[in-house]
mmCIF file of C-alpha atoms in Angstrom:
data_model
loop_
_atom_site.group_PDB
_atom_site.id
_atom_site.type_symbol
_atom_site.label_atom_id
_atom_site.label_comp_id
_atom_site.label_asym_id
_atom_site.label_seq_id
_atom_site.Cartn_x
_atom_site.Cartn_y
_atom_site.Cartn_z
ATOM 1 C CA LYS A 1 -32.462 -34.069 11.319
ATOM 2 C CA ALA A 2 -30.558 -35.927 8.684
ATOM 3 C CA GLY A 3 -29.973 -39.589 8.903
ATOM 4 C CA VAL A 4 -26.764 -41.667 8.987
ATOM 5 C CA THR A 5 -24.680 -41.557 5.896
ATOM 6 C CA GLN A 6 -22.003 -43.640 4.531
ATOM 7 C CA THR A 7 -20.161 -43.198 1.578
ATOM 8 C CA PRO A 8 -19.290 -44.621 -1.093
ATOM 9 C CA ARG A 9 -22.159 -46.648 -1.452
ATOM 10 C CA TYR A 10 -20.666 -48.709 -4.021
ATOM 11 C CA LEU A 11 -17.017 -50.080 -4.177
ATOM 12 C CA ILE A 12 -15.207 -52.206 -6.363
ATOM 13 C CA LYS A 13 -11.937 -53.633 -5.158
ATOM 14 C CA THR A 14 -8.984 -56.459 -5.996
ATOM 15 C CA ARG A 15 -7.629 -59.122 -3.956
ATOM 16 C CA GLY A 16 -4.875 -57.685 -1.791
ATOM 17 C CA GLN A 17 -5.629 -53.695 -1.963
ATOM 18 C CA GLN A 18 -6.916 -51.869 1.476
ATOM 19 C CA VAL A 19 -10.404 -49.852 1.308
ATOM 20 C CA THR A 20 -11.561 -47.113 3.887
ATOM 21 C CA LEU A 21 -15.274 -46.842 4.271
ATOM 22 C CA SER A 22 -16.857 -43.713 6.346
ATOM 23 C CA CYS A 23 -19.731 -43.215 8.066
ATOM 24 C CA SER A 24 -21.539 -39.772 9.690
ATOM 25 C CA PRO A 25 -23.775 -40.529 12.446
ATOM 26 C CA ILE A 26 -26.993 -38.509 13.026
ATOM 27 C CA SER A 27 -26.095 -35.200 14.954
ATOM 28 C CA GLY A 28 -25.721 -35.617 18.625
ATOM 29 C CA HIS A 29 -25.176 -39.406 18.280
ATOM 30 C CA ARG A 30 -22.235 -40.535 19.956
ATOM 31 C CA SER A 31 -21.895 -44.013 19.740
ATOM 32 C CA VAL A 32 -21.218 -45.669 16.122
ATOM 33 C CA SER A 33 -21.187 -49.298 15.066
ATOM 34 C CA TRP A 34 -20.276 -51.180 12.042
ATOM 35 C CA TYR A 35 -21.864 -54.350 10.550
ATOM 36 C CA GLN A 36 -21.003 -56.455 7.974
ATOM 37 C CA GLN A 37 -23.536 -58.575 5.965
ATOM 38 C CA THR A 38 -23.545 -61.376 3.615
ATOM 39 C CA PRO A 39 -26.269 -63.591 1.834
ATOM 40 C CA GLY A 40 -24.034 -66.842 3.890
ATOM 41 C CA GLN A 41 -23.501 -65.065 7.313
ATOM 42 C CA GLY A 42 -26.354 -62.706 8.002
ATOM 43 C CA LEU A 43 -25.524 -59.475 9.954
ATOM 44 C CA GLN A 44 -22.515 -59.474 12.056
ATOM 45 C CA PHE A 45 -21.123 -57.236 14.318
ATOM 46 C CA LEU A 46 -17.466 -55.645 13.399
ATOM 47 C CA PHE A 47 -16.858 -53.002 15.968
ATOM 48 C CA GLU A 48 -18.337 -50.036 18.122
ATOM 49 C CA TYR A 49 -16.883 -46.720 18.594
ATOM 50 C CA PHE A 50 -17.656 -44.086 21.485
ATOM 51 C CA SER A 51 -16.445 -40.970 21.748
ATOM 52 C CA GLU A 52 -13.472 -41.792 19.766
ATOM 53 C CA THR A 53 -12.895 -44.982 21.796
ATOM 54 C CA GLN A 54 -13.581 -48.683 20.861
ATOM 55 C CA ARG A 55 -15.758 -50.103 23.202
ATOM 56 C CA ASN A 56 -16.671 -53.427 21.852
ATOM 57 C CA LYS A 57 -15.610 -55.593 18.990
ATOM 58 C CA GLY A 58 -16.722 -58.641 17.246
ATOM 59 C CA ASN A 59 -15.264 -61.952 16.007
ATOM 60 C CA PHE A 60 -13.037 -60.639 12.982
ATOM 61 C CA PRO A 61 -9.500 -60.604 12.246
ATOM 62 C CA GLY A 62 -7.118 -57.805 12.536
ATOM 63 C CA ARG A 63 -7.401 -56.985 8.892
ATOM 64 C CA PHE A 64 -10.495 -55.133 9.940
ATOM 65 C CA SER A 65 -9.997 -51.598 11.727
ATOM 66 C CA GLY A 66 -11.734 -48.459 12.492
ATOM 67 C CA ARG A 67 -11.743 -45.433 14.320
ATOM 68 C CA GLN A 68 -13.886 -41.990 15.338
ATOM 69 C CA PHE A 69 -13.042 -38.720 15.238
ATOM 70 C CA SER A 70 -14.188 -36.192 17.541
ATOM 71 C CA ASN A 71 -17.087 -35.108 15.629
ATOM 72 C CA SER A 72 -18.499 -38.535 16.027
ATOM 73 C CA ARG A 73 -17.603 -39.519 11.834
ATOM 74 C CA SER A 74 -16.003 -42.744 11.878
ATOM 75 C CA GLU A 75 -14.203 -44.818 9.819
ATOM 76 C CA MET A 76 -13.638 -48.372 8.817
ATOM 77 C CA ASN A 77 -10.762 -49.797 7.125
ATOM 78 C CA VAL A 78 -9.986 -53.250 5.633
ATOM 79 C CA SER A 79 -6.163 -54.233 4.566
ATOM 80 C CA THR A 80 -5.210 -57.116 2.414
ATOM 81 C CA LEU A 81 -8.959 -57.627 0.524
ATOM 82 C CA GLU A 82 -9.925 -61.222 0.334
ATOM 83 C CA LEU A 83 -13.101 -62.559 -1.719
ATOM 84 C CA GLY A 84 -14.347 -63.239 1.064
ATOM 85 C CA ASP A 85 -14.793 -59.332 2.379
ATOM 86 C CA SER A 86 -17.351 -58.686 -0.324
ATOM 87 C CA ALA A 87 -20.202 -57.708 1.592
ATOM 88 C CA LEU A 88 -22.823 -54.832 2.423
ATOM 89 C CA TYR A 89 -21.042 -52.701 5.285
ATOM 90 C CA LEU A 90 -23.527 -50.884 7.294
ATOM 91 C CA CYS A 91 -22.836 -48.357 9.727
ATOM 92 C CA ALA A 92 -25.258 -47.370 12.990
ATOM 93 C CA SER A 93 -25.443 -44.789 15.297
ATOM 94 C CA SER A 94 -27.388 -44.520 18.706
ATOM 95 C CA LEU A 95 -28.114 -42.302 21.072
ATOM 96 C CA ASN A 96 -29.021 -44.791 23.800
ATOM 97 C CA PHE A 97 -29.782 -48.821 23.831
ATOM 98 C CA ASN A 98 -33.244 -48.323 22.606
ATOM 99 C CA GLU A 99 -32.890 -47.972 18.900
ATOM 100 C CA GLN A 100 -30.062 -47.788 16.645
ATOM 101 C CA PHE A 101 -30.010 -46.001 13.046
ATOM 102 C CA PHE A 102 -28.600 -47.462 10.452
ATOM 103 C CA GLY A 103 -26.967 -46.135 7.052
ATOM 104 C CA PRO A 104 -27.955 -46.965 3.496
ATOM 105 C CA GLY A 105 -24.714 -48.915 3.487
ATOM 106 C CA THR A 106 -21.782 -49.473 1.524
ATOM 107 C CA ARG A 107 -21.788 -52.124 -0.923
ATOM 108 C CA LEU A 108 -17.979 -53.376 -1.444
ATOM 109 C CA THR A 109 -17.160 -56.027 -3.956
ATOM 110 C CA VAL A 110 -13.354 -57.450 -4.065
ATOM 111 C CA LEU A 111 -12.702 -58.727 -7.150
ATOM 112 C CA LEU B 1 -26.553 -62.497 24.415
ATOM 113 C CA ALA B 2 -29.656 -65.011 24.289
ATOM 114 C CA LYS B 3 -30.054 -66.769 21.171
ATOM 115 C CA THR B 4 -33.103 -66.658 19.170
ATOM 116 C CA THR B 5 -35.157 -68.675 16.792
ATOM 117 C CA GLN B 6 -37.282 -67.474 14.035
ATOM 118 C CA PRO B 7 -39.127 -68.709 10.859
ATOM 119 C CA ILE B 8 -36.950 -68.559 7.808
ATOM 120 C CA SER B 9 -39.888 -67.130 6.046
ATOM 121 C CA MET B 10 -43.749 -66.496 6.262
ATOM 122 C CA ASP B 11 -46.342 -65.434 3.388
ATOM 123 C CA SER B 12 -48.920 -63.313 3.759
ATOM 124 C CA TYR B 13 -51.610 -60.921 1.532
ATOM 125 C CA GLU B 14 -52.043 -57.467 1.472
ATOM 126 C CA GLY B 15 -54.734 -56.774 4.270
ATOM 127 C CA GLN B 16 -53.987 -59.386 6.436
ATOM 128 C CA GLU B 17 -52.349 -59.488 9.586
ATOM 129 C CA VAL B 18 -49.100 -61.219 9.860
ATOM 130 C CA ASN B 19 -47.582 -62.615 13.306
ATOM 131 C CA ILE B 20 -43.666 -63.509 13.674
ATOM 132 C CA THR B 21 -42.931 -65.499 16.365
ATOM 133 C CA CYS B 22 -39.273 -65.531 18.346
ATOM 134 C CA SER B 23 -37.999 -67.928 20.751
ATOM 135 C CA HIS B 24 -35.893 -66.783 23.143
ATOM 136 C CA ASN B 25 -35.414 -69.814 25.683
ATOM 137 C CA ASN B 26 -32.266 -68.503 27.573
ATOM 138 C CA ILE B 27 -33.339 -64.941 27.773
ATOM 139 C CA ALA B 28 -31.856 -63.285 31.102
ATOM 140 C CA THR B 29 -33.705 -61.405 33.646
ATOM 141 C CA ASN B 30 -32.282 -57.985 32.326
ATOM 142 C CA ASP B 31 -32.910 -58.447 28.256
ATOM 143 C CA TYR B 32 -34.945 -56.499 26.424
ATOM 144 C CA ILE B 33 -36.565 -57.844 22.923
ATOM 145 C CA THR B 34 -36.390 -55.833 20.015
ATOM 146 C CA TRP B 35 -37.267 -56.207 16.519
ATOM 147 C CA TYR B 36 -35.869 -54.675 13.164
ATOM 148 C CA GLN B 37 -37.182 -54.392 9.782
ATOM 149 C CA GLN B 38 -34.764 -54.319 6.513
ATOM 150 C CA PHE B 39 -35.497 -53.970 3.047
ATOM 151 C CA PRO B 40 -32.992 -55.013 0.442
ATOM 152 C CA SER B 41 -29.977 -53.283 -0.066
ATOM 153 C CA GLN B 42 -31.000 -50.812 3.065
ATOM 154 C CA GLY B 43 -30.063 -50.832 6.471
ATOM 155 C CA PRO B 44 -32.027 -52.452 9.453
ATOM 156 C CA ARG B 45 -34.739 -50.246 10.423
ATOM 157 C CA PHE B 46 -36.047 -50.281 14.315
ATOM 158 C CA ILE B 47 -39.876 -51.312 14.810
ATOM 159 C CA ILE B 48 -40.417 -51.907 18.396
ATOM 160 C CA GLN B 49 -38.595 -52.806 21.797
ATOM 161 C CA GLY B 50 -40.552 -54.537 25.147
ATOM 162 C CA TYR B 51 -39.829 -56.296 28.283
ATOM 163 C CA LYS B 52 -42.655 -57.688 29.214
ATOM 164 C CA THR B 53 -46.583 -57.753 28.409
ATOM 165 C CA LYS B 54 -47.408 -55.884 25.292
ATOM 166 C CA VAL B 55 -46.153 -52.997 23.671
ATOM 167 C CA THR B 56 -47.697 -51.206 20.504
ATOM 168 C CA ASN B 57 -46.731 -48.549 18.614
ATOM 169 C CA GLU B 58 -47.890 -46.930 15.296
ATOM 170 C CA VAL B 59 -46.426 -49.421 12.979
ATOM 171 C CA ALA B 60 -46.766 -52.866 15.098
ATOM 172 C CA SER B 61 -47.475 -54.782 18.596
ATOM 173 C CA LEU B 62 -45.016 -56.704 20.730
ATOM 174 C CA PHE B 63 -46.350 -59.653 23.138
ATOM 175 C CA ILE B 64 -44.605 -61.103 25.301
ATOM 176 C CA PRO B 65 -45.782 -63.491 27.947
ATOM 177 C CA ALA B 66 -45.541 -64.018 31.463
ATOM 178 C CA ASP B 67 -42.068 -66.518 31.208
ATOM 179 C CA ARG B 68 -40.372 -63.882 28.219
ATOM 180 C CA LYS B 69 -39.391 -67.433 26.543
ATOM 181 C CA SER B 70 -40.787 -65.994 23.231
ATOM 182 C CA SER B 71 -42.270 -63.105 21.979
ATOM 183 C CA THR B 72 -44.705 -62.551 19.117
ATOM 184 C CA LEU B 73 -44.475 -59.010 16.350
ATOM 185 C CA SER B 74 -47.369 -58.698 14.950
ATOM 186 C CA LEU B 75 -48.143 -56.657 12.085
ATOM 187 C CA PRO B 76 -51.430 -55.406 11.533
ATOM 188 C CA ARG B 77 -53.212 -54.989 7.932
ATOM 189 C CA VAL B 78 -49.789 -55.672 5.880
ATOM 190 C CA SER B 79 -49.277 -54.212 2.663
ATOM 191 C CA LEU B 80 -47.409 -54.815 0.072
ATOM 192 C CA SER B 81 -44.444 -52.459 1.346
ATOM 193 C CA ASP B 82 -44.028 -54.771 4.183
ATOM 194 C CA THR B 83 -42.350 -57.166 2.546
ATOM 195 C CA ALA B 84 -38.816 -57.423 4.078
ATOM 196 C CA VAL B 85 -36.344 -59.379 6.726
ATOM 197 C CA TYR B 86 -37.588 -59.092 10.190
ATOM 198 C CA TYR B 87 -34.929 -59.463 13.003
ATOM 199 C CA CYS B 88 -35.621 -60.442 16.834
ATOM 200 C CA LEU B 89 -33.035 -59.532 18.841
ATOM 201 C CA VAL B 90 -32.503 -60.135 22.367
ATOM 202 C CA GLY B 91 -29.980 -58.010 24.826
ATOM 203 C CA GLU B 92 -28.939 -56.473 27.822
ATOM 204 C CA PRO B 93 -29.016 -52.720 27.654
ATOM 205 C CA PRO B 94 -25.225 -51.741 28.468
ATOM 206 C CA ARG B 95 -24.367 -51.040 31.953
ATOM 207 C CA ASP B 96 -22.420 -47.827 31.676
ATOM 208 C CA LEU B 97 -22.734 -47.844 28.094
ATOM 209 C CA THR B 98 -19.647 -50.454 28.041
ATOM 210 C CA ASP B 99 -21.164 -53.302 26.159
ATOM 211 C CA TYR B 100 -22.931 -52.499 23.183
ATOM 212 C CA LYS B 101 -23.648 -54.429 20.016
ATOM 213 C CA LEU B 102 -26.408 -55.974 18.512
ATOM 214 C CA SER B 103 -26.670 -60.003 17.758
ATOM 215 C CA PHE B 104 -28.913 -60.754 14.514
ATOM 216 C CA GLY B 105 -29.887 -64.349 13.612
ATOM 217 C CA ALA B 106 -30.934 -64.900 10.280
ATOM 218 C CA GLY B 107 -34.651 -63.312 10.269
ATOM 219 C CA THR B 108 -37.598 -64.119 8.728
ATOM 220 C CA THR B 109 -38.250 -63.138 5.005
ATOM 221 C CA VAL B 110 -41.812 -61.852 5.048
ATOM 222 C CA THR B 111 -43.333 -61.747 1.765
ATOM 223 C CA VAL B 112 -46.791 -59.831 0.864
ATOM 224 C CA ARG B 113 -48.427 -60.603 -2.139
ATOM 225 C CA ALA B 114 -51.437 -58.663 -3.802
#
């Protein structure tokens, strides 16, 4: 079974731009979560989607948004990029609470 | 979510057993304890999960004392490839799948030397 895939793997943007990241979960997994990882803040939960509905949200500004499609694929959007948004963005899919499967992440650099 | 405390770093040598202890004094009755492993530039990977006593799988063991205020991840006979960051998470399985998120602490950086 294929793992979680994320595209693109690397991205460079400038301040003020917006970016869209994509995540394809493991087949059959309906829950998709997004995390931001930085050296200073570690791994932080952004939001989680299940059956196209956002069920939970972390403490991030409204510039961070997401959505999930009927095939469980998910996208995350960050508008008006700031330097501090440079991070590794991780997507994870899950079938149940016991285990989340993470993708390789998208490394975003904001210049 | 219960707060967790783990050592920032640990050093070991190949072939040794590594034990990482996580403190979670405010663990709630329904909370489970889960450990993840993360290599550089990769997403975390589930290692093991438990509720009480001892859990063992093909890669690790998890020891949880009766009071559940701490837990110890045990990695037997580590190799260089076990060098990674290990995260301890404590949380309650979601009711009706309505509250689902993982809260990661700073993790423990384990360095295995030859």
